[in-house]
Coordinates of C-alpha atoms and ligand atoms in Angstrom, one line a residue:
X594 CA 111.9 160.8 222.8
X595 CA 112.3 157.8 220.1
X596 CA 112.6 154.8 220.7
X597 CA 111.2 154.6 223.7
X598 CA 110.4 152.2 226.0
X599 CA 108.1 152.7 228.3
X600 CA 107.5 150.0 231.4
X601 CA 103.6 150.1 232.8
X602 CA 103.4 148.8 236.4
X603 CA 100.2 148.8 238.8
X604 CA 98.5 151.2 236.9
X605 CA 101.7 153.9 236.8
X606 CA 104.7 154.5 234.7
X607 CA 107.5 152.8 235.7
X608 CA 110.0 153.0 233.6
X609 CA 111.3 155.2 230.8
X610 CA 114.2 154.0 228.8
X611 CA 115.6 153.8 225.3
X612 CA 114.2 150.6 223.2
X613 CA 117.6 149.2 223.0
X614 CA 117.7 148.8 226.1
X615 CA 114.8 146.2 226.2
X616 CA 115.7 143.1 228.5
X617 CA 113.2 140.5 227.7
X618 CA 109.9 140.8 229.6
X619 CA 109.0 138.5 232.3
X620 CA 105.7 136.4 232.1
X621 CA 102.4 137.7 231.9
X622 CA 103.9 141.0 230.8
X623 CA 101.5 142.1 228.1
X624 CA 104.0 143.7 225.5
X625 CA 102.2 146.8 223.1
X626 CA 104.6 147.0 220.0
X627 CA 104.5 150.6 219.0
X628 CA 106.7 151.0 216.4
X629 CA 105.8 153.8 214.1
X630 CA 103.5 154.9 216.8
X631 CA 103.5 158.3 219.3
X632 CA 102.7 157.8 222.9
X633 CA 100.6 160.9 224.0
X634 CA 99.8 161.2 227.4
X635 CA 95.8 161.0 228.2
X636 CA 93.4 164.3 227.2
X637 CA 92.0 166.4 229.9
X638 CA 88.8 168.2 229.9
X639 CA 88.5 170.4 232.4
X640 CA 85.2 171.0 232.0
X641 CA 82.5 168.6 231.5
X642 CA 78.9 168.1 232.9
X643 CA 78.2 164.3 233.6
X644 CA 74.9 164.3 235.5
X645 CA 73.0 164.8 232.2
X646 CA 72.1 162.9 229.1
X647 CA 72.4 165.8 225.8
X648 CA 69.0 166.7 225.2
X649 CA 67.0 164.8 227.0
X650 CA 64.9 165.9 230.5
X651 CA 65.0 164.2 233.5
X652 CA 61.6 163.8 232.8
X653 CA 61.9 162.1 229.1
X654 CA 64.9 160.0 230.7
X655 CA 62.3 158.6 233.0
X656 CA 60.2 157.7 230.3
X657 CA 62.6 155.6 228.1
X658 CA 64.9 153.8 230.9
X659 CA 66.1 151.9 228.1
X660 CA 67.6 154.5 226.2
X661 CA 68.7 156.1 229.1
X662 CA 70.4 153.5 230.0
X663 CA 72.3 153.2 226.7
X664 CA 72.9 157.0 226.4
X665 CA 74.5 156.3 230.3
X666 CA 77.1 153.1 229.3
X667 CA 78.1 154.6 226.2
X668 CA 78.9 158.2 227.8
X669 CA 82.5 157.1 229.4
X670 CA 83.7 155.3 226.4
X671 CA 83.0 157.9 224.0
X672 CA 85.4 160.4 225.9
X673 CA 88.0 157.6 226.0
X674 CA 87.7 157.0 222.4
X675 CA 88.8 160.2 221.2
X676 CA 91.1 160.1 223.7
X677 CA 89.8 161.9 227.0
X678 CA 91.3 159.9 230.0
X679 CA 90.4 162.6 232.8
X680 CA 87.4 164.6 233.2
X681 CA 86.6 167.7 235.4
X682 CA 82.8 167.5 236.2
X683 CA 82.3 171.6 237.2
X684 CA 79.3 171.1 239.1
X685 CA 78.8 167.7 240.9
X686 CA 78.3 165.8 244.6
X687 CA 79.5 162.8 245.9
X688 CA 76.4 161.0 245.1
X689 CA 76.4 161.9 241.6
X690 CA 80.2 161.1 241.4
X691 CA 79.7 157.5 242.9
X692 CA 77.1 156.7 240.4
X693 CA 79.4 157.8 237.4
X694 CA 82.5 156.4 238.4
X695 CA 80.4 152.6 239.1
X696 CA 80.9 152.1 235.8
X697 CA 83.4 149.8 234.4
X698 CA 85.1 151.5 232.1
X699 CA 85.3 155.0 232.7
X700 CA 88.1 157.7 232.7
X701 CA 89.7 159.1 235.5
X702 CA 86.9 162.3 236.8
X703 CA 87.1 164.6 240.1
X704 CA 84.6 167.5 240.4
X705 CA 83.8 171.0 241.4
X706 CA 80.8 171.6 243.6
X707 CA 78.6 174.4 242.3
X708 CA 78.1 177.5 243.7
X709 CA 75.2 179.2 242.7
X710 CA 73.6 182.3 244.1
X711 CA 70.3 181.0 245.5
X712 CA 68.0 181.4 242.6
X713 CA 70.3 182.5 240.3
X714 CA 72.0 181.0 236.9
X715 CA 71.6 178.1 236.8
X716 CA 69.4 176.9 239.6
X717 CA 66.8 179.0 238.1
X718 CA 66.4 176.1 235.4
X719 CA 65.1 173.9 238.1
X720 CA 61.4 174.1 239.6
X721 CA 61.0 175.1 243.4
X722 CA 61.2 173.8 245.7
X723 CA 62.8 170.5 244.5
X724 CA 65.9 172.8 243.1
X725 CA 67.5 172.9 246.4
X726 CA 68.5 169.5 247.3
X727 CA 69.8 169.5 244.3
X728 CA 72.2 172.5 244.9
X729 CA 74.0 171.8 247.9
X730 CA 76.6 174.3 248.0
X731 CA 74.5 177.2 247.3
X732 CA 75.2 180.6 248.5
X733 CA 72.6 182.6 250.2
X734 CA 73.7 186.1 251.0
X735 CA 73.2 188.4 253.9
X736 CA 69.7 189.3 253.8
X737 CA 68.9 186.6 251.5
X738 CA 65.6 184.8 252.2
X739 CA 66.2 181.5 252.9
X740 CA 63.6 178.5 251.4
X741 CA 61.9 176.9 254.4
X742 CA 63.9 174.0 256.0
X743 CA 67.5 175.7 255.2
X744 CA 70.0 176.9 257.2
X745 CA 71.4 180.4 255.9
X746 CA 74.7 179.8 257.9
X747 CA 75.2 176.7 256.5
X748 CA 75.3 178.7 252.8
X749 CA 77.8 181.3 254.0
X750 CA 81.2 181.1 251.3
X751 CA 83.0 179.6 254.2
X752 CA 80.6 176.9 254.7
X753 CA 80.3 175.8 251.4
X754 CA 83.9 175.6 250.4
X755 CA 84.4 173.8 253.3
X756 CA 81.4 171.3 252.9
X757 CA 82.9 170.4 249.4
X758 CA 86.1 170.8 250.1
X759 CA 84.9 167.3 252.9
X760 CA 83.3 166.3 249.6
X761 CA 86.8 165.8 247.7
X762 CA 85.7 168.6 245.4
X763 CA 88.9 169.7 243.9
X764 CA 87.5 173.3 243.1
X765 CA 84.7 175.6 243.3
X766 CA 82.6 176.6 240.4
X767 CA 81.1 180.1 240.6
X768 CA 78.4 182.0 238.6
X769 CA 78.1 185.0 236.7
X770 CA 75.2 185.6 234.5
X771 CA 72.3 187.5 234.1
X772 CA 70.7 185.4 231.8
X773 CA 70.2 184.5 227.9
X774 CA 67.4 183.3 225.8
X775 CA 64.0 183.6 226.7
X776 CA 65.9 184.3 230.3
X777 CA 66.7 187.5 231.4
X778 CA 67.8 189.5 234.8
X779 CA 68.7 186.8 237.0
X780 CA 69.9 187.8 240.3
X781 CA 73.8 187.5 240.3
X782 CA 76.1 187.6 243.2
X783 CA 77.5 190.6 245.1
X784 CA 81.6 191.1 244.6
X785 CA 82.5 190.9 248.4
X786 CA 80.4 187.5 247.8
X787 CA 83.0 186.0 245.6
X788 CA 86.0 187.3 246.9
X789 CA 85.1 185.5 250.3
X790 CA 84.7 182.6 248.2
X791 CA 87.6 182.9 246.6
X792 CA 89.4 183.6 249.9
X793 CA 88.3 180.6 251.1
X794 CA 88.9 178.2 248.3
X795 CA 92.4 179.4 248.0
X796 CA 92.7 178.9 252.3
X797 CA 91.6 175.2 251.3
X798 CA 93.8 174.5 248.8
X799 CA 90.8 174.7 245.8
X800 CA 90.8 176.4 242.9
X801 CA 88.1 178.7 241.9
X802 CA 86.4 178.6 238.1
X803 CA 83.3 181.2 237.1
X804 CA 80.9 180.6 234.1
X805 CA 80.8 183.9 232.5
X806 CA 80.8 185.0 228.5
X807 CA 80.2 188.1 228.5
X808 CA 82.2 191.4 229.1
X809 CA 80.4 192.4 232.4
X810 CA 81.3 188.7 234.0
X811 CA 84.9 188.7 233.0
X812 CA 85.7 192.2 234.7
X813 CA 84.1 190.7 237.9
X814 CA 85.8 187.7 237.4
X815 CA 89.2 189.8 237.2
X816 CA 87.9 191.7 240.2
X817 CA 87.1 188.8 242.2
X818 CA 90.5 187.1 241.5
X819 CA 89.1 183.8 240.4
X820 CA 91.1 181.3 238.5
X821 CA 89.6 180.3 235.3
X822 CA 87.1 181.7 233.4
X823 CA 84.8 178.9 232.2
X824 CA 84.0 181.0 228.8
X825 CA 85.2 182.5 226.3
X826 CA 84.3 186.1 226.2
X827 CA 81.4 186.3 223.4
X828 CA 78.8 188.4 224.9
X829 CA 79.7 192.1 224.4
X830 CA 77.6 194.3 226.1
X831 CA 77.4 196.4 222.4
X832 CA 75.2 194.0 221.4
X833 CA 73.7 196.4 218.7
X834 CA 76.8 197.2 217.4
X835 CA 77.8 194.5 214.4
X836 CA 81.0 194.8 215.0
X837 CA 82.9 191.3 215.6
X838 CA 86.3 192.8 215.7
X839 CA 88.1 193.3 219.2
X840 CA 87.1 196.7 220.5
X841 CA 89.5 198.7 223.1
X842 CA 87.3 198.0 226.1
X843 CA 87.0 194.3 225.3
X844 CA 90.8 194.3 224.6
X845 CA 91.3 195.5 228.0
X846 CA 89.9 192.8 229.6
X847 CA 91.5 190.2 227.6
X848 CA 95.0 192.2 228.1
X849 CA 94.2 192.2 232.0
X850 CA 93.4 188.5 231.9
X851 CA 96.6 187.6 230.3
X852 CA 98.6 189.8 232.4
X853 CA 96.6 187.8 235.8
X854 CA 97.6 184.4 234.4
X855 CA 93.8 183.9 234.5
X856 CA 93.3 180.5 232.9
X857 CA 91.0 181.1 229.8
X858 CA 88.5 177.9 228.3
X859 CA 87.5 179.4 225.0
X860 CA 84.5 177.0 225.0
X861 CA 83.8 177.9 221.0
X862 CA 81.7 174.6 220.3
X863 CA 79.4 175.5 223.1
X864 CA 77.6 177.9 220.3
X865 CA 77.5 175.5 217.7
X866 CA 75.6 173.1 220.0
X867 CA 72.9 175.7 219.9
X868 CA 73.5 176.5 215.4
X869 CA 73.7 172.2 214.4
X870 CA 70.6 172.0 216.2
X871 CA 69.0 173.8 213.1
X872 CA 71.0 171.9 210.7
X873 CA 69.0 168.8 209.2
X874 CA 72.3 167.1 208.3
X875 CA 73.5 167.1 212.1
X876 CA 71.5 163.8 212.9
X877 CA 72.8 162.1 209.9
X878 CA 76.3 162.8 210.8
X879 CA 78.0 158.9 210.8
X880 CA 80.5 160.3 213.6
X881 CA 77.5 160.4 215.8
X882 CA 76.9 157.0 215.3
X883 CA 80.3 156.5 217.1
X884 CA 79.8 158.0 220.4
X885 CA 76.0 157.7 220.8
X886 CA 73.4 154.5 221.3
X887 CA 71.4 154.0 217.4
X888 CA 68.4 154.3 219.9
X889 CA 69.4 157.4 221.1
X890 CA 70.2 159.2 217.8
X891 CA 66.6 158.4 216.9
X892 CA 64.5 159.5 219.7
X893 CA 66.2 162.4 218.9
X894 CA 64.7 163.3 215.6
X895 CA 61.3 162.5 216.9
X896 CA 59.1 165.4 218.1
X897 CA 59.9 164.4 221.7
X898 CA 63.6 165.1 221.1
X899 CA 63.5 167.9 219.1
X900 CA 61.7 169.8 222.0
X901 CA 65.0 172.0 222.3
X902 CA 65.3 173.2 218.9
X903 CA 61.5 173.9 218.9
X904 CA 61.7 176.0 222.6
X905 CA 64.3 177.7 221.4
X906 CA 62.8 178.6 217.9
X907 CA 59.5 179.7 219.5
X908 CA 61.9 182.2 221.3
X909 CA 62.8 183.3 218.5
X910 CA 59.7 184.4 216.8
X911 CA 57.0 186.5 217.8
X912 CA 54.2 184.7 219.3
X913 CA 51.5 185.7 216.6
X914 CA 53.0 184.3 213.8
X915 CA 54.5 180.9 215.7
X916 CA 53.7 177.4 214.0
X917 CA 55.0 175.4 217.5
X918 CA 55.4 172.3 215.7
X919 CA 58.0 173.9 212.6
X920 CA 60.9 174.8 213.8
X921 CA 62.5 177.6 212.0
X922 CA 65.7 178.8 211.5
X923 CA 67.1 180.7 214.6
X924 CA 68.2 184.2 213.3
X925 CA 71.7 183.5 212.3
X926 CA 73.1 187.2 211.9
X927 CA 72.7 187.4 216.1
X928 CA 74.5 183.7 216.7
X929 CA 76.7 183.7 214.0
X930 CA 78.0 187.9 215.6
X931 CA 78.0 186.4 218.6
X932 CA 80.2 183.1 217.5
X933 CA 82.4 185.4 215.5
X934 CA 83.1 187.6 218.5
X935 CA 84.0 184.2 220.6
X936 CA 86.6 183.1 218.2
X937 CA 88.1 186.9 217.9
X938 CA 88.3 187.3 221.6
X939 CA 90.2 183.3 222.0
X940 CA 92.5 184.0 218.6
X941 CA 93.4 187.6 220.8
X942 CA 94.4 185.9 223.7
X943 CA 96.2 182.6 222.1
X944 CA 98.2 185.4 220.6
X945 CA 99.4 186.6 223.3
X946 CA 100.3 183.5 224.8
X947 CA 97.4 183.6 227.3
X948 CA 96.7 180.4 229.9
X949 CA 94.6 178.4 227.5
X950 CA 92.8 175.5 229.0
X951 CA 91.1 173.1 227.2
X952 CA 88.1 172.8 228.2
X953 CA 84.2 172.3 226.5
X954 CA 81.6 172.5 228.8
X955 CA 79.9 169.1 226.9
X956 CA 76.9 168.7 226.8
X957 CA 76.2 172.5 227.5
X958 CA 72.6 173.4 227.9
X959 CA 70.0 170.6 226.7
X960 CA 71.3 170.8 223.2
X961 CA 71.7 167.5 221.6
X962 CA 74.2 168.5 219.5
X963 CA 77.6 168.3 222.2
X964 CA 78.1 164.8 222.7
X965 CA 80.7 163.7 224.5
X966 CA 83.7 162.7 222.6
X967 CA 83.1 164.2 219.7
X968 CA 82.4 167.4 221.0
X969 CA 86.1 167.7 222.2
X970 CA 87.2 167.0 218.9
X971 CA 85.3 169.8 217.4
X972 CA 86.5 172.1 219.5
X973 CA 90.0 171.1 218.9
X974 CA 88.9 172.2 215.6
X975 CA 87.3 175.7 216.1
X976 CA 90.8 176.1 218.5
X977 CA 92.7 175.5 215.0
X978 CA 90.3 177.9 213.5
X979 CA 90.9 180.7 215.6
X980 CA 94.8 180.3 215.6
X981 CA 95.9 177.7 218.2
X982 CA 98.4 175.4 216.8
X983 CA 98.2 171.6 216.9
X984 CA 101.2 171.6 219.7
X985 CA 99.8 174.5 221.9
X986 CA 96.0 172.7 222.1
X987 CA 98.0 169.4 222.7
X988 CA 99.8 171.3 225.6
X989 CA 96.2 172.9 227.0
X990 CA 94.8 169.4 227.0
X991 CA 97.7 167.9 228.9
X992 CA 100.3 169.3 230.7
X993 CA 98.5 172.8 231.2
X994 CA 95.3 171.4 232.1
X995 CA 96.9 169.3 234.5
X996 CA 99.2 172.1 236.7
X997 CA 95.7 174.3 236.7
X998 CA 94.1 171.5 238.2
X999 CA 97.2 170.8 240.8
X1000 CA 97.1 167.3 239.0
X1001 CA 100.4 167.2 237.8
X1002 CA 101.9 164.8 240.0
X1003 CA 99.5 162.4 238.5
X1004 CA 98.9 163.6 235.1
X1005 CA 99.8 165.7 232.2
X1006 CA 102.8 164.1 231.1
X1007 CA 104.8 160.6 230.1
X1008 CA 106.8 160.4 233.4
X1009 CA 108.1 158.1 235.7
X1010 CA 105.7 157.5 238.2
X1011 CA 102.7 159.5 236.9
X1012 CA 99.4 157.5 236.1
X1013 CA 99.6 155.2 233.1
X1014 CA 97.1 157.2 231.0
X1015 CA 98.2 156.7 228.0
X1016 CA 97.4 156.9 224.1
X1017 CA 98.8 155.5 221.2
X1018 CA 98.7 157.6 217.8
X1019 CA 99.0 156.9 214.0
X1020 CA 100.2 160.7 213.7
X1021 CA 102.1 163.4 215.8
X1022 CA 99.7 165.3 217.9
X1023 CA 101.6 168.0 217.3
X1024 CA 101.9 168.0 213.9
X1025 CA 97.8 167.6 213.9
X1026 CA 94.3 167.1 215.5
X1027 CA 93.9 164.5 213.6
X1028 CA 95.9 162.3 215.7
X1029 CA 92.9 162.1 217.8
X1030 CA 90.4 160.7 215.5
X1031 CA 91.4 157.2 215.1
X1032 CA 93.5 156.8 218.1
X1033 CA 95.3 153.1 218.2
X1034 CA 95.0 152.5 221.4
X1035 CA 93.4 154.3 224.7
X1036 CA 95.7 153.3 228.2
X1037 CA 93.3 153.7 231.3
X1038 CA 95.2 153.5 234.3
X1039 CA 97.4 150.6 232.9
X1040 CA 94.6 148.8 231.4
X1041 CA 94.4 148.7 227.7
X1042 CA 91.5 149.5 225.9
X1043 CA 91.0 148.8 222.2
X1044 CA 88.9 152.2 220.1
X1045 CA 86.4 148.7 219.8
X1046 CA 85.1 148.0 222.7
X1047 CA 84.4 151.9 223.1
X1048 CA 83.2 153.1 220.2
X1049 CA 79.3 153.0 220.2
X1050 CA 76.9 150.4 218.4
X1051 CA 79.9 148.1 219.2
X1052 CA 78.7 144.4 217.6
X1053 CA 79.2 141.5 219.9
Ligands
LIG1157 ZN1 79.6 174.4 232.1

């Protein structure tokens, strides 16, 4: 629409009407002259993990509160600077949700409760026996052997789904992987598992989301009727093959997740969180410097913070010839195949008009290089790559993100009586992702926020 006018009232919208229209405001109105200017409705990530601080231990956190404590203010206000007013956390609690959303400027989040097989991906990254306060919706199965102190009923599918649901979890996150890395044959659940999950989820009005990448995990994922896949399909279980190009059995799965509606999060950063943390240039970046704590960005090149890059180089090569404190270059041909494989299998289904969600799993695994924010913004960029336009990742970020979620009442859109999250753009989003990048102003439920006072290493 041009011209517009749009009236912001107790944190909604209002009214819509043409410019000429324009009576004069009454007092205290605060009047936002956009002439020249789009108004975009808010970003949505649908997923995020907001418990963690990229790259750094729970442990290492502990021992520099200070920069913790940055690294923790800064996080909500780098999503809203490029642009992200609502955040789906995929695997959160109440507790962890409170703490989050005490903050005072931060966007609009609701969560997922996590669903992990007992022991499974990715509890198995936490030490026993403190992992399983720490995974309250986990699901033990029949015959599973429950830790000491738990309740097996109380980890049926119906239980959990209906503990979160009393949570306000909005869906259920689900797992299926076997493991990567250095980690390898992880217990994963049984199919009757899921489906009763599912089953109940759907009973409870949630929706259902699965981590998988790889060939195996989508068909279960199909099978099991879940909602969203939480990857893009990467991991081919050819894996000597060098081939990158769609092959028929991986096209069959893509064809049959199209044809279910399945909602599809290509996730294509994700591996070049893992690839930038080899690059020596990542650090020196300057758009770092505006979603992350100075303090931050250098703990990060000391020893302490590289610990990532040199765990997952000492994976890489064989123990007699490792020099622990050099890391070296992680084998590209694998990755790059891998990354290659990713962006075939998301420009295959954006062709065929698949559900494409945006969504970038930031800050996946300890990587420090998916920072919030900025992370999005890349993405948007790999999307571009791999053949979505401008207007169809605008449309995955707003409006279809929204109806996945069931947030559409609230969300998605410029419309009367949907929440005022709001942003003001230079250029057409569109037209280009660039629109994103030096946004003129972020709208937070009716309160305006300036790109100043969120950008990082802000001076007083
Ligand atoms: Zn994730």
């Amino acid at each position: 629409m041009r011209d517009a006018l749009v009236r912001v009232h107790d944190g909604r919208i209002a009214a819509i009407s043409n410019a000429a229209a324009a009576t004069t405001p009454s007092d205290g109105t605060v009047v936002i002259d956009g002439s020249g200017l789009f108004l975009a409705p808010g970003l949505i990530d649908s997923h995020v993990h907001l418990n963690s601080i990229p790259g750094m231990t729970p442990e290492q956190q502990a021992k520099h509160p200070e920069i913790a404590k940055a690294a923790r203010d800064q996080i909500p206000r780098s999503y809203l600077f490029f642009g992200f007013t609502t955040l789906i956390d995929l695997i959160s609690a109440p507790e962890a949700m409170k703490r989050w959303k005490s903050r005072d400027i931060v966007p609009d989040t609701y969560f997922c409760g996590g669903a992990a097989l007992m022991d499974g991906y990715p509890m198995n990254y936490s030490p026993k026996p403190q992992r399983y306060p720490g995974w309250p919706y986990m699901l033990i199965e029949p015959g599973g052997q429950a830790p000491d102190g738990i309740d097996p009923a109380m980890h049926t599918p119906e239980a959990v789904v209906s503990r979160m649901k009393a949570d306000g979890a909005i869906c259920v996150k689900t797992f299926f992987e076997r493991g990567f890395g250095g980690v390898r044959n992880l217990p994963v659940p049984r199919l009757e598992t899921i489906r009763e999950v599912v089953k109940a989820a759907h009973a409870a009005g949630l929706l259902v989301l699965m981590h998988g990448s790889s060939d195996e995990a989508h068909r279960f994922g199909l099978d099991a009727g879940v909602d969203i896949m939480a990857h893009g399909l990467w991991n081919w279980s050819q894996q000597q093959s060098t081939t990158s190009e769609i092959t028929p059995g991986i096209a069959k799965i893509l064809d049959e997740e199209v044809a279910q509606d399945v909602g599809y999060q290509p996730t294509i950063q994700v591996l070049y969180g893992i690839l930038d943390l080899f690059d020596d240039s990542f650090l020196s970046d300057p758009r770092l410097s505006r979603v992350l704590p100075q303090s931050l960005i250098d703990w990060y090149r000391s020893t302490e913070g590289q610990w990532f890059r040199i765990a997952l180089s000492r994976e890489q090569t064989p123990p007699a010839t490792q020099k622990p404190a050099q890391p070296q270059r992680v084998q590209d041909d694998g990755l790059r195949r891998t990354m290659d494989r990713g962006k075939h299998a998301a420009a295959y289904v954006v062709a065929r008009q698949a559900r494409i969600l945006f969504g970038t799993d930031t800050p996946s695994a300890p990587t420090y290089a998916n920072q919030p924010g900025l992370n999005e913004w890349l993405e948007m960029g790999r999307l571009v790559d791999a053949g979505e336009t401008p207007a169809q990742i605008f449309k995955s970020a707003t409006l279809a993100n929204a109806q996945a979620l069931k947030l559409d009442k609230d969300i998605g859109t410029v419309e009367v009586g949907k929440r005022a999250n709001l942003l003001l753009l230079r250029q057409d989003p569109t037209q280009t992702i660039d629109a994103y990048a030096a946004i003129v102003k972020v709208i937070l439920n009716g309160r305006v926020l300036d790109p100043s006072e969120l950008v990082a290493n802000r001076t007083r």
